[in-house]
mmCIF file of C-alpha atoms and ligand atoms in Angstrom:
data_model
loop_
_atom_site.group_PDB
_atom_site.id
_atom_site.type_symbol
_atom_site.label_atom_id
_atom_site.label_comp_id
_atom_site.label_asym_id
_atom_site.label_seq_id
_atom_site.Cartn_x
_atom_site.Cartn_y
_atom_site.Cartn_z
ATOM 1 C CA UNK A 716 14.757 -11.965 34.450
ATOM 2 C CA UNK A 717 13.670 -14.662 31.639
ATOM 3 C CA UNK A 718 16.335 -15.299 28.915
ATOM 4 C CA UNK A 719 13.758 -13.284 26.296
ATOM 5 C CA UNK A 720 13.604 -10.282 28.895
ATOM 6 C CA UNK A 721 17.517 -9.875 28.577
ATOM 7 C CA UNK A 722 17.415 -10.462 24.798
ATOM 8 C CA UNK A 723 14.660 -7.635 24.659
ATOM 9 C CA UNK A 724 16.493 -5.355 26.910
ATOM 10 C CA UNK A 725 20.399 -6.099 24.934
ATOM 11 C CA UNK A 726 18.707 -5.196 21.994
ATOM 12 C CA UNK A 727 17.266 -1.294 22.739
ATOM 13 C CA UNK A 728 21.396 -0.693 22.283
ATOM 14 C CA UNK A 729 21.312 -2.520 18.821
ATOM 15 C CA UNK A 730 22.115 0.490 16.091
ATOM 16 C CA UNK A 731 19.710 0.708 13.770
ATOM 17 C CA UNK A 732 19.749 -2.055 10.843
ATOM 18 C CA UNK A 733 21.667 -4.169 13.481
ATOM 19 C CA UNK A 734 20.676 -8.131 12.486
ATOM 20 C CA UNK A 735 18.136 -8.156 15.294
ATOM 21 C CA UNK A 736 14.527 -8.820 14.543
ATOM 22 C CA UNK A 737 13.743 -4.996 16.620
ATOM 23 C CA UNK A 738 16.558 -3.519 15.534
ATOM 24 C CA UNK A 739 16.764 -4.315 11.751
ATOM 25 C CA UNK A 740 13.356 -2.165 10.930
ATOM 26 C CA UNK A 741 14.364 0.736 13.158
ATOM 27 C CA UNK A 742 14.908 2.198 16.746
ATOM 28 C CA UNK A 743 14.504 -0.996 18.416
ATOM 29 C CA UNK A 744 13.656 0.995 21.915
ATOM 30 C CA UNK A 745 10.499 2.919 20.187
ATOM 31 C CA UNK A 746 9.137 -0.800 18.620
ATOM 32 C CA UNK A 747 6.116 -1.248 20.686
ATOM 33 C CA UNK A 748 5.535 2.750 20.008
ATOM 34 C CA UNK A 749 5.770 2.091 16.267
ATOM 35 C CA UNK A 750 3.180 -1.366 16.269
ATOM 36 C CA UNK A 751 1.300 0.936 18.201
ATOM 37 C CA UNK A 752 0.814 3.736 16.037
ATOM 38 C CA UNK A 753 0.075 1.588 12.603
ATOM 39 C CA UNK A 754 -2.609 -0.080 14.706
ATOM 40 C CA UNK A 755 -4.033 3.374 16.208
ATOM 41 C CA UNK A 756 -4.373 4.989 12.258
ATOM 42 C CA UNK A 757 -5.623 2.251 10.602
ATOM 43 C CA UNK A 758 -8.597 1.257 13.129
ATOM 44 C CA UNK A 759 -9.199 4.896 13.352
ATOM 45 C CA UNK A 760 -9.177 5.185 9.493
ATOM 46 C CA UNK A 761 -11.901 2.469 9.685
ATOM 47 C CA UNK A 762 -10.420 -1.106 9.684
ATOM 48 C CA UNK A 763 -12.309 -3.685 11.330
ATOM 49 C CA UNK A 764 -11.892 -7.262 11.598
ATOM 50 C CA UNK A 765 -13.546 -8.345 8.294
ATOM 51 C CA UNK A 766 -11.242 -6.157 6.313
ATOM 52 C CA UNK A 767 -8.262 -6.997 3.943
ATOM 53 C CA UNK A 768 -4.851 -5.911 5.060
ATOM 54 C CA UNK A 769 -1.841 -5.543 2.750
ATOM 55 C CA UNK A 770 1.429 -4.438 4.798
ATOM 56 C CA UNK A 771 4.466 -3.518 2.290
ATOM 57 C CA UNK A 772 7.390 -4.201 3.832
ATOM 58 C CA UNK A 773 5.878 -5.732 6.864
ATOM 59 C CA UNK A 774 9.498 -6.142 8.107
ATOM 60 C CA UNK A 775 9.555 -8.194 11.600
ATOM 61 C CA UNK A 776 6.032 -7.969 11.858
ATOM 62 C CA UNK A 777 5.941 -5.213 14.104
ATOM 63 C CA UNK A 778 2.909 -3.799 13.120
ATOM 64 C CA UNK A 779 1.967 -7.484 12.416
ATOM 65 C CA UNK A 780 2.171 -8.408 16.063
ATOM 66 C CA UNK A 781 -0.913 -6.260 16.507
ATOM 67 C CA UNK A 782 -3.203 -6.685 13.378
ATOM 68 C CA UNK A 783 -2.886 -10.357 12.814
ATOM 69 C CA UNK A 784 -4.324 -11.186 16.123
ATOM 70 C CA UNK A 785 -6.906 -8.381 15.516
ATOM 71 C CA UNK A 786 -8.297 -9.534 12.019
ATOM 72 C CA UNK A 787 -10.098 -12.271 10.893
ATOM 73 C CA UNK A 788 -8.423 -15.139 9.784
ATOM 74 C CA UNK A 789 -6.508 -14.776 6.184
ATOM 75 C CA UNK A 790 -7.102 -11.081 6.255
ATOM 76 C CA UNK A 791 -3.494 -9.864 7.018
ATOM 77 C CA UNK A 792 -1.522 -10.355 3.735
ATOM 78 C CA UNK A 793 2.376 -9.143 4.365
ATOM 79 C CA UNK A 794 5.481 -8.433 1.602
ATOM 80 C CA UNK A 795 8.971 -8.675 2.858
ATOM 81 C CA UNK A 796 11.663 -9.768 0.797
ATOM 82 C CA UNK A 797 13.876 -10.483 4.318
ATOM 83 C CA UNK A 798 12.451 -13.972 5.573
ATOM 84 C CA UNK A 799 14.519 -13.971 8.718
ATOM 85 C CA UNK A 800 12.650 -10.632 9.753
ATOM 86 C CA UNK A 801 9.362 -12.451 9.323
ATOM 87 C CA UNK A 802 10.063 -15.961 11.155
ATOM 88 C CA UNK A 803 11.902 -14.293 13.699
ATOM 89 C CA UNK A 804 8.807 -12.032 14.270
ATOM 90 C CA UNK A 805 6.404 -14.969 14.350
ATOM 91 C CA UNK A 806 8.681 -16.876 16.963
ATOM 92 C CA UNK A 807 9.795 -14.221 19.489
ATOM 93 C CA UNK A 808 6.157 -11.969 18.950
ATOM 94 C CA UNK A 809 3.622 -13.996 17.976
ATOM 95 C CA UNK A 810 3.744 -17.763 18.297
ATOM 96 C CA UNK A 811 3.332 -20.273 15.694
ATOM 97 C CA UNK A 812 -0.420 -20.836 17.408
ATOM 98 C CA UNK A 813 -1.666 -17.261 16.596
ATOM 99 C CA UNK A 814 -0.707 -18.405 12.777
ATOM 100 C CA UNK A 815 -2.613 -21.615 12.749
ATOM 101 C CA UNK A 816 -5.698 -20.007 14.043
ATOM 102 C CA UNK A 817 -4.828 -16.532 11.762
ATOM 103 C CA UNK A 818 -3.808 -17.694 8.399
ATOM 104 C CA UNK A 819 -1.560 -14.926 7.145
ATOM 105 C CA UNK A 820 -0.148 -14.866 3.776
ATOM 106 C CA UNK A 821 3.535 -13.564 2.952
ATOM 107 C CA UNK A 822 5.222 -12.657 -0.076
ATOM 108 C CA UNK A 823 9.259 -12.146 -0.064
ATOM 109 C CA UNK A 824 9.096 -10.523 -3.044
ATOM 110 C CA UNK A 825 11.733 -7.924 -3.289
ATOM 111 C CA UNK A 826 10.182 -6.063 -6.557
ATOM 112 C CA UNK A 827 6.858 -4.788 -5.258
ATOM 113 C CA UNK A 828 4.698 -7.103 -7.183
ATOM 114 C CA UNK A 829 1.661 -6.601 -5.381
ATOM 115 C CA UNK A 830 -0.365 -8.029 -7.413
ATOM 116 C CA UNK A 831 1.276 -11.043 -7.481
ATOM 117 C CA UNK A 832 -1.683 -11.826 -4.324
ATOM 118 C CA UNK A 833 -3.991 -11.447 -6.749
ATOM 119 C CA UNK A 834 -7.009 -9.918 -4.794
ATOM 120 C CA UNK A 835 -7.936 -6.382 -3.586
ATOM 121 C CA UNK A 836 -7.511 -4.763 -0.351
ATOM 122 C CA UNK A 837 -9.578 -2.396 1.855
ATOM 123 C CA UNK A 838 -6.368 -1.542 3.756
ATOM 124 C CA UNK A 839 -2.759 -1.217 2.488
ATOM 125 C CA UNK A 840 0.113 0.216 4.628
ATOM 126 C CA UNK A 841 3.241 1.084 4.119
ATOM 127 C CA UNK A 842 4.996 2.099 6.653
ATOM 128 C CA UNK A 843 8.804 3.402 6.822
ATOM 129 C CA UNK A 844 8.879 1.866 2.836
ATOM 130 C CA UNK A 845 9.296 5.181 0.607
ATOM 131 C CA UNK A 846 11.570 6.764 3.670
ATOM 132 C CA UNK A 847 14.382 4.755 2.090
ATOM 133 C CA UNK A 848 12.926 3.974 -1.375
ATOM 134 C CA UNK A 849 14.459 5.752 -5.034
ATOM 135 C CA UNK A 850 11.855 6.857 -6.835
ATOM 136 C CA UNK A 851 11.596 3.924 -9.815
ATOM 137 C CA UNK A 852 10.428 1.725 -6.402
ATOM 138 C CA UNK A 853 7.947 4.268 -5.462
ATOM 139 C CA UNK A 854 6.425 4.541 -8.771
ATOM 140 C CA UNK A 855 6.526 0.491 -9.274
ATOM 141 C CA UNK A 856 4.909 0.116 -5.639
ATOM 142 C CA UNK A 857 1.931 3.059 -6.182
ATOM 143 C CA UNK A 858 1.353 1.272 -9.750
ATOM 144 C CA UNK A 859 1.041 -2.383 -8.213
ATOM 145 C CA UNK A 860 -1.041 -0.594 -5.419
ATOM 146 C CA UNK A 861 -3.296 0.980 -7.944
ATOM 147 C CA UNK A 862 -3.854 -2.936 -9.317
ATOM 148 C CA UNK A 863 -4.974 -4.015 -6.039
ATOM 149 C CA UNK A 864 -7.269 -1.329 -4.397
ATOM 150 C CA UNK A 865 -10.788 -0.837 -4.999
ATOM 151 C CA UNK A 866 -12.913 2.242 -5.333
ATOM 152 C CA UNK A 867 -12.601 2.332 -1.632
ATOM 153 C CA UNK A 868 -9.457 0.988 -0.848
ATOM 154 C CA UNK A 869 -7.436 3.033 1.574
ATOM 155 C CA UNK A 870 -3.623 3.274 1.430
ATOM 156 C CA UNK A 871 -1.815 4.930 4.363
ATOM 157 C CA UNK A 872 2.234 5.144 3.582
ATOM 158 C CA UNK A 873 4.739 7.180 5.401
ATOM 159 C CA UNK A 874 7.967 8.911 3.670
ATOM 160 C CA UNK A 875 10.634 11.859 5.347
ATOM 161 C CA UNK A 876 9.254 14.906 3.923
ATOM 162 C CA UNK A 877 11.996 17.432 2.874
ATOM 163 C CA UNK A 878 13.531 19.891 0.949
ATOM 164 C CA UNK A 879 14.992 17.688 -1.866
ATOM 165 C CA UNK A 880 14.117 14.941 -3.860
ATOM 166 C CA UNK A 881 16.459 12.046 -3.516
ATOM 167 C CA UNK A 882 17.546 11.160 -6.963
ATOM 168 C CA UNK A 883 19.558 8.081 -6.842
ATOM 169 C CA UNK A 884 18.390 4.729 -7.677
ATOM 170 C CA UNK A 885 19.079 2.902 -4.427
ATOM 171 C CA UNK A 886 17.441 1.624 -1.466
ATOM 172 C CA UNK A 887 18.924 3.858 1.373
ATOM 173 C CA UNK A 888 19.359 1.918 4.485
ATOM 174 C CA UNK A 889 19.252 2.626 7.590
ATOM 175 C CA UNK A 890 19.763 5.886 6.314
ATOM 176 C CA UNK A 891 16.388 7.759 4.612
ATOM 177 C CA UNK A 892 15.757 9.766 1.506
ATOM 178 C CA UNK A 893 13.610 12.597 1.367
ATOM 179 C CA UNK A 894 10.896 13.755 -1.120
ATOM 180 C CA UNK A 895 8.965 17.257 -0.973
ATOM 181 C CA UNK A 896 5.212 16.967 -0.496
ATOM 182 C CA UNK A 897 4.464 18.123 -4.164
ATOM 183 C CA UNK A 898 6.746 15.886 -5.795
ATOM 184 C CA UNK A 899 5.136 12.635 -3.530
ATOM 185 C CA UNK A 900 1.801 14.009 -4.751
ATOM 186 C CA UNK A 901 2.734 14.331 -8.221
ATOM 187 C CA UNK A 902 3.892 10.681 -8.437
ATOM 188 C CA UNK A 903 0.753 9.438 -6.708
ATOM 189 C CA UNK A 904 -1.497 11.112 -9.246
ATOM 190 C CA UNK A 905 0.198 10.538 -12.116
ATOM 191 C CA UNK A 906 -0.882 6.920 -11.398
ATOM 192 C CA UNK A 907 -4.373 8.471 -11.170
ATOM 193 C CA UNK A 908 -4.580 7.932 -7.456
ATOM 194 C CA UNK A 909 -5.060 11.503 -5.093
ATOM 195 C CA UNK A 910 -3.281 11.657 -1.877
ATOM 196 C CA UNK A 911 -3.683 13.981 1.019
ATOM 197 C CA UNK A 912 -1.144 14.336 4.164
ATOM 198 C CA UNK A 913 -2.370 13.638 7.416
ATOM 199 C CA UNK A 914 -2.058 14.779 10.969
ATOM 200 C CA UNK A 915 -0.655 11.590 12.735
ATOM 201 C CA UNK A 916 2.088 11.658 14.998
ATOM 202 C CA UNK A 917 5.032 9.629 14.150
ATOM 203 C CA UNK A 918 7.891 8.944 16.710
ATOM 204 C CA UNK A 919 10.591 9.138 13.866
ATOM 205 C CA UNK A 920 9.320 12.089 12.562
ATOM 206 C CA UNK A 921 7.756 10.776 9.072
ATOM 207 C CA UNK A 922 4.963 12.253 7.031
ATOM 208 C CA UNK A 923 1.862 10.202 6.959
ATOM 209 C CA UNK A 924 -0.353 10.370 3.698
ATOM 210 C CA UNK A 925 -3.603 9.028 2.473
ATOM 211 C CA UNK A 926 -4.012 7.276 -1.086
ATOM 212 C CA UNK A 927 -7.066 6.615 -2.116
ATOM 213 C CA UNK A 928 -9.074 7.142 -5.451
ATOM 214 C CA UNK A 929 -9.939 10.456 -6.113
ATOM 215 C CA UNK A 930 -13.593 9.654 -6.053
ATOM 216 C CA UNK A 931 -12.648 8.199 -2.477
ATOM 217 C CA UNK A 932 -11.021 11.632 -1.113
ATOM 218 C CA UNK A 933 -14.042 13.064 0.597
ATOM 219 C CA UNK A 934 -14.382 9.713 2.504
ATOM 220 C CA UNK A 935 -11.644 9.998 4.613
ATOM 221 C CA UNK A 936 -11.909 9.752 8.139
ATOM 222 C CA UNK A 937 -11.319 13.274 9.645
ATOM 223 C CA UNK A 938 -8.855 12.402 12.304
ATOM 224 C CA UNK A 939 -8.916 15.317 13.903
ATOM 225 C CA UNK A 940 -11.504 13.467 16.375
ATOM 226 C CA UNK A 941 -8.731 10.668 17.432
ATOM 227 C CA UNK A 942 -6.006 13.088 18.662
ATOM 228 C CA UNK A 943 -8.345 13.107 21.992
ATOM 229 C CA UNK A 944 -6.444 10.485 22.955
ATOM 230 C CA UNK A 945 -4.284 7.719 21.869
ATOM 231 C CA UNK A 946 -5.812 5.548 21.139
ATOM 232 C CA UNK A 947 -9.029 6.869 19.093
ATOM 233 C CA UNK A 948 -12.363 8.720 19.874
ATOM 234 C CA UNK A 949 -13.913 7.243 22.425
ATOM 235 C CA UNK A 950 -15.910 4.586 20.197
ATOM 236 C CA UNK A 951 -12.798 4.047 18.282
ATOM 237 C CA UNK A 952 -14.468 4.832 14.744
ATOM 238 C CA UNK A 953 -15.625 7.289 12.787
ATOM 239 C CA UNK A 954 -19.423 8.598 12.204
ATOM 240 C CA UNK A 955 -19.500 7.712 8.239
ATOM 241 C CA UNK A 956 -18.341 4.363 9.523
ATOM 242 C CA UNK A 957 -20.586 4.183 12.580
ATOM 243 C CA UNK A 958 -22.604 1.281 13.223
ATOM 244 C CA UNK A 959 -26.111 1.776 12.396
ATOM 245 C CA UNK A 960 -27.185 2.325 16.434
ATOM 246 C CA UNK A 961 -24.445 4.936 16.763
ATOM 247 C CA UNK A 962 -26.154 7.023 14.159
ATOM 248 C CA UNK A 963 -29.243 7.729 15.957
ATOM 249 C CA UNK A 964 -29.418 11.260 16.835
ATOM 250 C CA UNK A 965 -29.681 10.946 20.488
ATOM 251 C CA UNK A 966 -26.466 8.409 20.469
ATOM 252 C CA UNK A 967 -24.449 11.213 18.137
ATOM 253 C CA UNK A 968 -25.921 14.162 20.742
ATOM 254 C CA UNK A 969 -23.994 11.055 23.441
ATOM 255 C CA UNK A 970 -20.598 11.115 21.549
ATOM 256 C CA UNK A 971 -20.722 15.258 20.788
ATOM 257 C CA UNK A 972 -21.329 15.586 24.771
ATOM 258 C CA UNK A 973 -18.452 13.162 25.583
ATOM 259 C CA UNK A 974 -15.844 14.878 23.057
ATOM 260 C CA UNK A 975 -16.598 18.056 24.549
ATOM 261 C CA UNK A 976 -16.484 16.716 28.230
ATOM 262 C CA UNK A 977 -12.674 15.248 26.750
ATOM 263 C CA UNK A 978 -11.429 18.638 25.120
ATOM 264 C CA UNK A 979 -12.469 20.406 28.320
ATOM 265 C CA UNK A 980 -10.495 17.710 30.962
ATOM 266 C CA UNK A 981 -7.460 18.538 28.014
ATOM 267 C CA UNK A 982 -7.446 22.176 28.045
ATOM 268 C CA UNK A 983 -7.732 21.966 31.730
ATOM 269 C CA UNK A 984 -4.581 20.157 31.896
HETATM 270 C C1 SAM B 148 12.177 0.507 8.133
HETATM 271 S S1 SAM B 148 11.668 -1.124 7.812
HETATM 272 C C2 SAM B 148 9.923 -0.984 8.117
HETATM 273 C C3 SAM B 148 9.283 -2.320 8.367
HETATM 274 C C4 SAM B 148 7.808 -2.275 8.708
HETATM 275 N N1 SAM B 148 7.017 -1.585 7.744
HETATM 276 C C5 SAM B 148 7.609 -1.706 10.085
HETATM 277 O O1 SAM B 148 7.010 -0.644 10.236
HETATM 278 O O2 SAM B 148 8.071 -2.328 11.020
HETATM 279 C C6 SAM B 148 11.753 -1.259 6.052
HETATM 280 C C7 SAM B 148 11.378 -2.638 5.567
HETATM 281 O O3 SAM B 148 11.300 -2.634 4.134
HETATM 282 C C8 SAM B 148 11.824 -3.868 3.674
HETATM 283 N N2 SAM B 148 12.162 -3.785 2.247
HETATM 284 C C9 SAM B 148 13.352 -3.518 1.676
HETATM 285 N N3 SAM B 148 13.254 -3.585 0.339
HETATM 286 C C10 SAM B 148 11.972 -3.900 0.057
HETATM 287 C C11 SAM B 148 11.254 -4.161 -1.157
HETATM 288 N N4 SAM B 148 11.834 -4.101 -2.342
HETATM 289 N N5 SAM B 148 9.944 -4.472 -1.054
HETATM 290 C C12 SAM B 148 9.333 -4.537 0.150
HETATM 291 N N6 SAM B 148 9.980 -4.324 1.317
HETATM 292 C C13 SAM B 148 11.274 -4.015 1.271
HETATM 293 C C14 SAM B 148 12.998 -4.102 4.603
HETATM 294 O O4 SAM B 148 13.463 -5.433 4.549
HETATM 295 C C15 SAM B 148 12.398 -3.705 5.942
HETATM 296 O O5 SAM B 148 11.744 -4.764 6.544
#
């Protein structure tokens, strides 16, 4: 076994919030699950290789590790006010010759001053952020958001829905606060944004939500599709995203056949 095998396999035992690049920003044994399912919602939510990327809180990169190598080059913008997390991602995950060739752009900001990149986004994510977050942050981070997203901007954010509303004014960690789903919805609009819950697993048991515009709201993907299987439907996108070919009637009549020939094999199983 390589030196960087054992490190990997010493560190599935770390606790939580250990000083370990895997461990620090959660269960370090579910990591790969958790890069996985960022990438999964947002190219199934529509984000292709062209597209601006803004990841709050991007942490050790661990969603990084995925979309930098995916996007173009200076498309995956990243906050984190913990340097060590990021450099430590970049030299055990990624390799200082993925940067050269990818250009990202980090901010260790530690007051959510989005707009401090001073462009808009067609993708923001924040994943794992609000689960520990007091409410002034959440309300400073969905106003800096608002700055930076355009009419068709889509924001994807996770937070531990629950009975209570955490009322302190402290970031909990490696603990989590909870919010209901009324009160998370309140805050988003009353930064005249509209957010909608959505239907994607999460190992740690988070609530996903949309943010977008309200004008935006009808344009979200229906996911529904994607839980074929885990990766996406089987072209990976979604019809009011389609490429122009994959619109014509006899390729859609393709895609409905294939879906159906999928849910079948399912219930069979
Ligand atoms: C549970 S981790 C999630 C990291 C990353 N989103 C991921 O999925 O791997 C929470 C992250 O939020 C970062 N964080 C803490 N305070 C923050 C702040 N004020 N602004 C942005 N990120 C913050 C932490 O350093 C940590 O990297």
């Amino acid at each position: 076994m390589s030196p960087e095998c054992h490190q990997d396999q010493t560190s599935k035992n770390l606790p939580i919030g250990s000083r370990h690049y895997r461990a620090f920003v959660g269960p370090a044994e579910k990591y790969d699950l958790v890069s996985a399912m960022q990438f999964n919602l947002l190219t199934s939510l529509g984000l292709r290789e062209h597209h601006f990327l803004l990841d709050i809180g991007c942490g050790s990169l661990r969603a990084g590790r995925l979309f930098i190598p995916y996007l173009s080059p200076g498309r995956y913008w990243g906050l984190e006010p913990e340097q060590w997390l990021i450099e430590d991602g970049i030299k055990n995950e990624l390799g200082e010759d993925i940067i050269r060739i990818k250009q990202p752009v980090f901010s260790y900001d530690n007051n959510f001053t989005l707009s401090i990149f001073n462009r808009e986004f067609d993708f923001i994510l924040a994943q794992s952020i609000f689960s520990h977050a007091p409410e002034p942050q959440i309300k400073k981070c969905l106003s800096e958001a608002k700055k930076v997203m355009s009419p068709t901007s889509i924001f994807a954010a996770t937070f531990v829905e629950g009975n209570q509303n955490y009322t302190g004014n402290e970031w909990v960690y490696p603990g989590c606060v909870t919010y209901t789903l009324e009160y998370m919805k309140n805050l988003v609009e009353d930064r005249s944004l509209t957010c909608k819950p959505i239907d994607w697993p999460h190992p740690n048991g988070q609530t996903w939500m949309v943010i977008v515009h309200p004008e935006n709201e009808y344009n979200i993907p229906d996911l529904s599709v994607n839980r074929l299987s885990p990766v996406g439907s089987e072209t990976g996108l979604h019809e009011n995203r389609l490429p122009r070919m994959e619109r014509h009637p006899y390729v859609r009549l393709g895609l409905t056949i294939n879906r159906f020939t999928q849910r079948i094999k399912q219930w069979r199983r």
